[in-house]
PDB file of C-alpha atoms in Angstrom:
ATOM      1  CA  SER A   1      98.367  99.489  93.262  1.00  0.00           C
ATOM      2  CA  GLN A   2     100.598 100.815  95.924  1.00  0.00           C
ATOM      3  CA  THR A   3      99.527 100.447  99.972  1.00  0.00           C
ATOM      4  CA  ILE A   4     101.023 102.263 102.869  1.00  0.00           C
ATOM      5  CA  HIS A   5     101.149 101.223 106.689  1.00  0.00           C
ATOM      6  CA  GLN A   6     102.407 102.762 109.685  1.00  0.00           C
ATOM      7  CA  TRP A   7     102.472 101.034 112.898  1.00  0.00           C
ATOM      8  CA  PRO A   8     101.957 100.722 115.738  1.00  0.00           C
ATOM      9  CA  ALA A   9      98.211 102.455 115.019  1.00  0.00           C
ATOM     10  CA  THR A  10      98.322 103.760 118.243  1.00  0.00           C
ATOM     11  CA  LEU A  11     100.886 104.288 121.279  1.00  0.00           C
ATOM     12  CA  VAL A  12     101.061 105.482 125.214  1.00  0.00           C
ATOM     13  CA  GLN A  13     104.019 106.913 126.333  1.00  0.00           C
ATOM     14  CA  PRO A  14     105.991 108.923 129.081  1.00  0.00           C
ATOM     15  CA  VAL A  15     107.936 112.289 129.023  1.00  0.00           C
ATOM     16  CA  GLY A  16     111.470 111.703 128.651  1.00  0.00           C
ATOM     17  CA  SER A  17     110.594 108.121 126.776  1.00  0.00           C
ATOM     18  CA  PRO A  18     111.935 106.911 123.153  1.00  0.00           C
ATOM     19  CA  LEU A  19     109.933 106.813 120.280  1.00  0.00           C
ATOM     20  CA  SER A  20     110.106 105.373 116.834  1.00  0.00           C
ATOM     21  CA  LEU A  21     107.237 104.844 113.986  1.00  0.00           C
ATOM     22  CA  GLU A  22     107.185 103.179 111.123  1.00  0.00           C
ATOM     23  CA  CYS A  23     106.493 104.212 107.480  1.00  0.00           C
ATOM     24  CA  THR A  24     106.552 101.745 104.530  1.00  0.00           C
ATOM     25  CA  VAL A  25     105.070 101.530 101.387  1.00  0.00           C
ATOM     26  CA  GLU A  26     104.453  98.914  98.943  1.00  0.00           C
ATOM     27  CA  GLY A  27     103.818  98.700  95.163  1.00  0.00           C
ATOM     28  CA  THR A  28     106.411 101.920  93.599  1.00  0.00           C
ATOM     29  CA  SER A  29     109.451 102.795  93.149  1.00  0.00           C
ATOM     30  CA  ASN A  30     111.512 105.808  94.718  1.00  0.00           C
ATOM     31  CA  PRO A  31     109.483 107.382  96.121  1.00  0.00           C
ATOM     32  CA  ASN A  32     109.058 110.659  97.579  1.00  0.00           C
ATOM     33  CA  LEU A  33     108.654 110.197 101.829  1.00  0.00           C
ATOM     34  CA  TYR A  34     107.079 113.046 104.346  1.00  0.00           C
ATOM     35  CA  TRP A  35     105.907 112.485 107.768  1.00  0.00           C
ATOM     36  CA  TYR A  36     103.430 115.176 108.975  1.00  0.00           C
ATOM     37  CA  ARG A  37     101.766 115.962 112.539  1.00  0.00           C
ATOM     38  CA  GLN A  38      98.257 116.993 113.051  1.00  0.00           C
ATOM     39  CA  ALA A  39      97.564 118.197 116.700  1.00  0.00           C
ATOM     40  CA  ALA A  40      94.240 117.658 117.832  1.00  0.00           C
ATOM     41  CA  GLY A  41      91.734 119.934 115.979  1.00  0.00           C
ATOM     42  CA  ARG A  42      94.876 121.732 113.959  1.00  0.00           C
ATOM     43  CA  GLY A  43      96.204 121.072 110.237  1.00  0.00           C
ATOM     44  CA  LEU A  44      99.198 119.128 109.093  1.00  0.00           C
ATOM     45  CA  GLN A  45     102.692 120.306 109.914  1.00  0.00           C
ATOM     46  CA  LEU A  46     105.868 118.524 108.288  1.00  0.00           C
ATOM     47  CA  LEU A  47     108.009 117.436 110.179  1.00  0.00           C
ATOM     48  CA  PHE A  48     110.331 115.509 107.704  1.00  0.00           C
ATOM     49  CA  TYR A  49     110.352 114.846 103.884  1.00  0.00           C
ATOM     50  CA  SER A  50     112.808 112.332 101.889  1.00  0.00           C
ATOM     51  CA  VAL A  51     113.374 111.684  97.621  1.00  0.00           C
ATOM     52  CA  GLY A  52     115.650 108.880  98.187  1.00  0.00           C
ATOM     53  CA  ILE A  53     117.703 107.250 100.461  1.00  0.00           C
ATOM     54  CA  GLY A  54     119.551 108.665 103.213  1.00  0.00           C
ATOM     55  CA  GLN A  55     118.473 112.341 102.061  1.00  0.00           C
ATOM     56  CA  ILE A  56     115.887 113.376 104.662  1.00  0.00           C
ATOM     57  CA  SER A  57     115.135 117.260 104.973  1.00  0.00           C
ATOM     58  CA  SER A  58     113.558 118.684 108.326  1.00  0.00           C
ATOM     59  CA  GLU A  59     111.272 120.831 108.028  1.00  0.00           C
ATOM     60  CA  VAL A  60     111.133 121.973 112.110  1.00  0.00           C
ATOM     61  CA  PRO A  61     113.393 121.867 114.703  1.00  0.00           C
ATOM     62  CA  GLN A  62     112.386 119.294 117.461  1.00  0.00           C
ATOM     63  CA  ASN A  63     113.567 116.546 119.084  1.00  0.00           C
ATOM     64  CA  LEU A  64     112.711 114.542 116.505  1.00  0.00           C
ATOM     65  CA  SER A  65     114.523 112.938 113.462  1.00  0.00           C
ATOM     66  CA  ALA A  66     113.652 110.853 110.784  1.00  0.00           C
ATOM     67  CA  SER A  67     115.590 107.967 108.475  1.00  0.00           C
ATOM     68  CA  ARG A  68     115.251 106.063 105.378  1.00  0.00           C
ATOM     69  CA  PRO A  69     116.916 102.824 105.825  1.00  0.00           C
ATOM     70  CA  GLN A  70     115.630 101.817 102.706  1.00  0.00           C
ATOM     71  CA  ASP A  71     113.764 102.840  99.483  1.00  0.00           C
ATOM     72  CA  ARG A  72     110.263 102.515 100.729  1.00  0.00           C
ATOM     73  CA  GLN A  73     111.106 102.641 104.672  1.00  0.00           C
ATOM     74  CA  PHE A  74     110.820 105.804 106.756  1.00  0.00           C
ATOM     75  CA  ILE A  75     111.260 106.056 110.148  1.00  0.00           C
ATOM     76  CA  LEU A  76     110.329 108.931 112.677  1.00  0.00           C
ATOM     77  CA  SER A  77     112.197 108.983 116.278  1.00  0.00           C
ATOM     78  CA  SER A  78     113.267 110.571 119.205  1.00  0.00           C
ATOM     79  CA  LYS A  79     115.304 110.321 121.729  1.00  0.00           C
ATOM     80  CA  LYS A  80     112.722 111.875 124.626  1.00  0.00           C
ATOM     81  CA  LEU A  81     109.739 112.621 124.217  1.00  0.00           C
ATOM     82  CA  LEU A  82     107.273 115.705 125.061  1.00  0.00           C
ATOM     83  CA  LEU A  83     104.452 116.485 126.250  1.00  0.00           C
ATOM     84  CA  SER A  84     104.315 118.492 123.253  1.00  0.00           C
ATOM     85  CA  ASP A  85     105.156 116.236 120.618  1.00  0.00           C
ATOM     86  CA  SER A  86     101.952 114.297 121.583  1.00  0.00           C
ATOM     87  CA  GLY A  87      99.371 114.163 118.228  1.00  0.00           C
ATOM     88  CA  PHE A  88      99.112 112.089 115.110  1.00  0.00           C
ATOM     89  CA  TYR A  89     101.360 110.986 113.404  1.00  0.00           C
ATOM     90  CA  LEU A  90     100.538 110.694 109.610  1.00  0.00           C
ATOM     91  CA  CYS A  91     103.158 109.238 106.652  1.00  0.00           C
ATOM     92  CA  ALA A  92     102.890 109.958 102.880  1.00  0.00           C
ATOM     93  CA  TRP A  93     104.494 109.097 100.058  1.00  0.00           C
ATOM     94  CA  SER A  94     104.842 111.018  96.600  1.00  0.00           C
ATOM     95  CA  PRO A  95     106.014 109.686  93.453  1.00  0.00           C
ATOM     96  CA  GLY A  96     109.402 110.257  93.015  1.00  0.00           C
ATOM     97  CA  THR A  97     109.221 111.479  88.940  1.00  0.00           C
ATOM     98  CA  GLY A  98     107.152 113.115  87.171  1.00  0.00           C
ATOM     99  CA  VAL A  99     105.199 116.552  87.507  1.00  0.00           C
ATOM    100  CA  THR A 100     102.463 115.581  89.859  1.00  0.00           C
ATOM    101  CA  TYR A 101     102.727 116.270  93.326  1.00  0.00           C
ATOM    102  CA  GLU A 102      99.553 114.455  95.054  1.00  0.00           C
ATOM    103  CA  GLN A 103     100.434 112.926  98.313  1.00  0.00           C
ATOM    104  CA  TYR A 104      98.604 109.439 100.003  1.00  0.00           C
ATOM    105  CA  PHE A 105      98.635 108.920 103.416  1.00  0.00           C
ATOM    106  CA  GLY A 106      98.902 106.197 105.140  1.00  0.00           C
ATOM    107  CA  PRO A 107      96.073 105.354 108.338  1.00  0.00           C
ATOM    108  CA  GLY A 108      97.963 107.204 111.235  1.00  0.00           C
ATOM    109  CA  THR A 109      99.901 106.611 114.621  1.00  0.00           C
ATOM    110  CA  ARG A 110      98.287 108.365 117.318  1.00  0.00           C
ATOM    111  CA  LEU A 111     100.454 109.342 119.720  1.00  0.00           C
ATOM    112  CA  THR A 112     100.020 110.207 123.585  1.00  0.00           C
ATOM    113  CA  VAL A 113     103.016 111.633 126.330  1.00  0.00           C
ATOM    114  CA  THR A 114     101.936 111.032 129.385  1.00  0.00           C
TER     115      THR A 114
ATOM    116  CA  GLN B   1     105.288 133.130 103.898  1.00  0.00           C
ATOM    117  CA  LYS B   2     103.339 131.249 102.038  1.00  0.00           C
ATOM    118  CA  GLU B   3      99.772 130.364 103.195  1.00  0.00           C
ATOM    119  CA  VAL B   4      96.433 128.654 101.747  1.00  0.00           C
ATOM    120  CA  GLU B   5      93.775 130.130 104.047  1.00  0.00           C
ATOM    121  CA  GLN B   6      90.294 128.038 104.311  1.00  0.00           C
ATOM    122  CA  ASN B   7      86.960 129.054 106.761  1.00  0.00           C
ATOM    123  CA  SER B   8      87.514 126.574 109.928  1.00  0.00           C
ATOM    124  CA  GLY B   9      83.453 125.905 109.225  1.00  0.00           C
ATOM    125  CA  PRO B  10      81.421 123.954 110.294  1.00  0.00           C
ATOM    126  CA  LEU B  11      79.335 124.000 107.407  1.00  0.00           C
ATOM    127  CA  SER B  12      76.125 122.710 107.681  1.00  0.00           C
ATOM    128  CA  VAL B  13      74.201 121.914 104.759  1.00  0.00           C
ATOM    129  CA  PRO B  14      70.676 119.979 104.727  1.00  0.00           C
ATOM    130  CA  GLU B  15      71.044 116.497 102.562  1.00  0.00           C
ATOM    131  CA  GLY B  16      70.399 116.577  98.897  1.00  0.00           C
ATOM    132  CA  ALA B  17      71.717 120.459  98.945  1.00  0.00           C
ATOM    133  CA  ILE B  18      75.017 121.499  97.032  1.00  0.00           C
ATOM    134  CA  ALA B  19      78.017 122.435  99.358  1.00  0.00           C
ATOM    135  CA  SER B  20      80.566 124.864  98.474  1.00  0.00           C
ATOM    136  CA  LEU B  21      84.218 124.704  99.816  1.00  0.00           C
ATOM    137  CA  ASN B  22      86.547 127.728  99.419  1.00  0.00           C
ATOM    138  CA  CYS B  23      90.222 128.220  99.712  1.00  0.00           C
ATOM    139  CA  THR B  24      92.543 130.902  99.114  1.00  0.00           C
ATOM    140  CA  TYR B  25      96.252 130.475  98.588  1.00  0.00           C
ATOM    141  CA  SER B  26      99.423 133.251  98.478  1.00  0.00           C
ATOM    142  CA  ASP B  27     101.992 132.159  96.328  1.00  0.00           C
ATOM    143  CA  ARG B  28     101.328 132.542  92.622  1.00  0.00           C
ATOM    144  CA  GLY B  29     103.795 130.488  92.033  1.00  0.00           C
ATOM    145  CA  SER B  30     101.529 127.175  92.405  1.00  0.00           C
ATOM    146  CA  GLN B  31     100.237 125.087  90.348  1.00  0.00           C
ATOM    147  CA  SER B  32      99.048 122.437  91.731  1.00  0.00           C
ATOM    148  CA  PHE B  33      96.093 122.351  93.658  1.00  0.00           C
ATOM    149  CA  PHE B  34      94.259 119.353  96.174  1.00  0.00           C
ATOM    150  CA  TRP B  35      91.098 118.296  97.979  1.00  0.00           C
ATOM    151  CA  TYR B  36      91.395 115.884 100.696  1.00  0.00           C
ATOM    152  CA  ARG B  37      88.728 114.222 102.979  1.00  0.00           C
ATOM    153  CA  GLN B  38      89.476 113.406 106.517  1.00  0.00           C
ATOM    154  CA  TYR B  39      86.696 111.931 108.403  1.00  0.00           C
ATOM    155  CA  SER B  40      86.926 112.254 112.499  1.00  0.00           C
ATOM    156  CA  GLY B  41      89.980 110.051 113.512  1.00  0.00           C
ATOM    157  CA  LYS B  42      91.218 109.313 110.649  1.00  0.00           C
ATOM    158  CA  SER B  43      93.975 110.083 107.606  1.00  0.00           C
ATOM    159  CA  PRO B  44      93.891 112.852 104.538  1.00  0.00           C
ATOM    160  CA  GLU B  45      92.115 111.142 101.389  1.00  0.00           C
ATOM    161  CA  LEU B  46      92.975 112.580  98.035  1.00  0.00           C
ATOM    162  CA  ILE B  47      89.088 113.593  96.386  1.00  0.00           C
ATOM    163  CA  MET B  48      90.611 115.841  93.565  1.00  0.00           C
ATOM    164  CA  SER B  49      93.096 117.459  91.752  1.00  0.00           C
ATOM    165  CA  ILE B  50      92.809 120.412  89.941  1.00  0.00           C
ATOM    166  CA  TYR B  51      95.970 121.739  87.841  1.00  0.00           C
ATOM    167  CA  SER B  52      94.139 124.372  85.251  1.00  0.00           C
ATOM    168  CA  ASN B  53      91.939 127.266  85.795  1.00  0.00           C
ATOM    169  CA  GLY B  54      88.089 126.677  84.989  1.00  0.00           C
ATOM    170  CA  ASP B  55      86.369 123.311  86.292  1.00  0.00           C
ATOM    171  CA  LYS B  56      86.958 119.827  86.101  1.00  0.00           C
ATOM    172  CA  GLU B  57      83.917 117.406  87.563  1.00  0.00           C
ATOM    173  CA  ASP B  58      84.445 113.865  89.234  1.00  0.00           C
ATOM    174  CA  GLY B  59      81.477 112.206  89.977  1.00  0.00           C
ATOM    175  CA  ARG B  60      79.270 114.640  92.965  1.00  0.00           C
ATOM    176  CA  PHE B  61      82.988 116.632  93.559  1.00  0.00           C
ATOM    177  CA  THR B  62      83.693 119.685  91.421  1.00  0.00           C
ATOM    178  CA  ALA B  63      86.983 121.271  91.991  1.00  0.00           C
ATOM    179  CA  GLN B  64      87.248 125.326  90.551  1.00  0.00           C
ATOM    180  CA  LEU B  65      90.269 126.849  90.046  1.00  0.00           C
ATOM    181  CA  ASN B  66      90.947 130.359  89.392  1.00  0.00           C
ATOM    182  CA  LYS B  67      94.740 131.247  89.420  1.00  0.00           C
ATOM    183  CA  ALA B  68      94.160 134.823  88.778  1.00  0.00           C
ATOM    184  CA  SER B  69      92.470 135.346  91.634  1.00  0.00           C
ATOM    185  CA  GLN B  70      94.166 132.788  93.630  1.00  0.00           C
ATOM    186  CA  TYR B  71      91.584 130.646  94.342  1.00  0.00           C
ATOM    187  CA  VAL B  72      90.153 126.999  94.723  1.00  0.00           C
ATOM    188  CA  SER B  73      86.534 125.793  95.659  1.00  0.00           C
ATOM    189  CA  LEU B  74      85.016 122.435  95.751  1.00  0.00           C
ATOM    190  CA  LEU B  75      81.534 121.841  95.273  1.00  0.00           C
ATOM    191  CA  ILE B  76      79.544 118.765  96.326  1.00  0.00           C
ATOM    192  CA  ARG B  77      76.193 118.271  94.918  1.00  0.00           C
ATOM    193  CA  ASP B  78      74.044 115.789  96.577  1.00  0.00           C
ATOM    194  CA  SER B  79      75.230 116.361 100.000  1.00  0.00           C
ATOM    195  CA  GLN B  80      74.795 113.263 101.960  1.00  0.00           C
ATOM    196  CA  PRO B  81      75.331 112.547 105.900  1.00  0.00           C
ATOM    197  CA  SER B  82      78.265 110.852 104.653  1.00  0.00           C
ATOM    198  CA  ASP B  83      79.833 113.394 103.570  1.00  0.00           C
ATOM    199  CA  SER B  84      80.440 115.110 106.649  1.00  0.00           C
ATOM    200  CA  ALA B  85      83.566 115.360 107.158  1.00  0.00           C
ATOM    201  CA  THR B  86      86.817 117.821 106.829  1.00  0.00           C
ATOM    202  CA  TYR B  87      88.136 118.933 104.056  1.00  0.00           C
ATOM    203  CA  LEU B  88      91.593 119.657 103.097  1.00  0.00           C
ATOM    204  CA  CYS B  89      92.674 122.309 100.872  1.00  0.00           C
ATOM    205  CA  ALA B  90      96.614 121.161  99.826  1.00  0.00           C
ATOM    206  CA  VAL B  91      98.459 123.500  97.068  1.00  0.00           C
ATOM    207  CA  ASN B  92     102.211 122.573  96.465  1.00  0.00           C
ATOM    208  CA  GLN B  93     104.931 124.957  96.735  1.00  0.00           C
ATOM    209  CA  PRO B  94     106.561 126.228  93.977  1.00  0.00           C
ATOM    210  CA  PRO B  95     109.889 124.967  92.102  1.00  0.00           C
ATOM    211  CA  GLY B  96     112.633 123.359  94.345  1.00  0.00           C
ATOM    212  CA  GLY B  97     109.938 122.293  96.960  1.00  0.00           C
ATOM    213  CA  TYR B  98     110.529 119.347  96.787  1.00  0.00           C
ATOM    214  CA  ASN B  99     107.045 118.269  96.223  1.00  0.00           C
ATOM    215  CA  LYS B 100     106.012 120.017  99.112  1.00  0.00           C
ATOM    216  CA  LEU B 101     102.738 120.882  99.589  1.00  0.00           C
ATOM    217  CA  ILE B 102     100.827 123.395 102.298  1.00  0.00           C
ATOM    218  CA  PHE B 103      97.907 122.662 103.374  1.00  0.00           C
ATOM    219  CA  GLY B 104      95.240 124.952 104.553  1.00  0.00           C
ATOM    220  CA  ALA B 105      93.169 124.129 108.348  1.00  0.00           C
ATOM    221  CA  GLY B 106      90.748 122.392 106.490  1.00  0.00           C
ATOM    222  CA  THR B 107      87.029 123.404 106.703  1.00  0.00           C
ATOM    223  CA  ARG B 108      84.134 121.046 108.960  1.00  0.00           C
ATOM    224  CA  LEU B 109      81.393 119.886 106.455  1.00  0.00           C
ATOM    225  CA  ALA B 110      78.231 118.723 108.070  1.00  0.00           C
ATOM    226  CA  VAL B 111      75.082 117.345 106.134  1.00  0.00           C
ATOM    227  CA  HIS B 112      72.155 116.535 108.553  1.00  0.00           C
ATOM    228  CA  PRO B 113      69.121 114.624 106.721  1.00  0.00           C
TER     229      PRO B 113
END
């Protein structure tokens, strides 16, 4: 069965500090990978998605970036955090083949920028 | 702009009743529809998917889809306090969207004993 991991689970960082969040998927190959952000009491905002190694698409302009150095690894980064970057960051995967579109989420990272 | 709309709630139902959650979407080209359950402080969990018009049942959950009306719903029978959560409706972005989903903001369900 497939498993998706995210770490760290929680993070408190000062404004202007760098960020690196990691997501890994087990039990599947060539998944599509996604990064979402959920602000308090809000819906899910898609930040980045990837259909393969080194292939990253950005959904919204911001000071975040993403990378996919390996097939089942997805990293979210920032050089300098802003207060508005606080939120619940979720990584998700979906099958890379077939015609279904279901996505499965990791446990998330709660980021507080102070 | 493609949208998925849900009533934010809270929807309050007594234990044992049927909870009815509704969702409308704007893009007629969407073909795949999902319901996720999100407990407070946790990540969303996929509970139902539906691809064809009509009803799809899974245990106490029934998803209903009406593409002509661009409407999808989730019924929860015999509601339990453990069903109290936010329910997110998600719709696929039509061809060219690389399996992207558009999420509604969610409906908060509260089941009281």
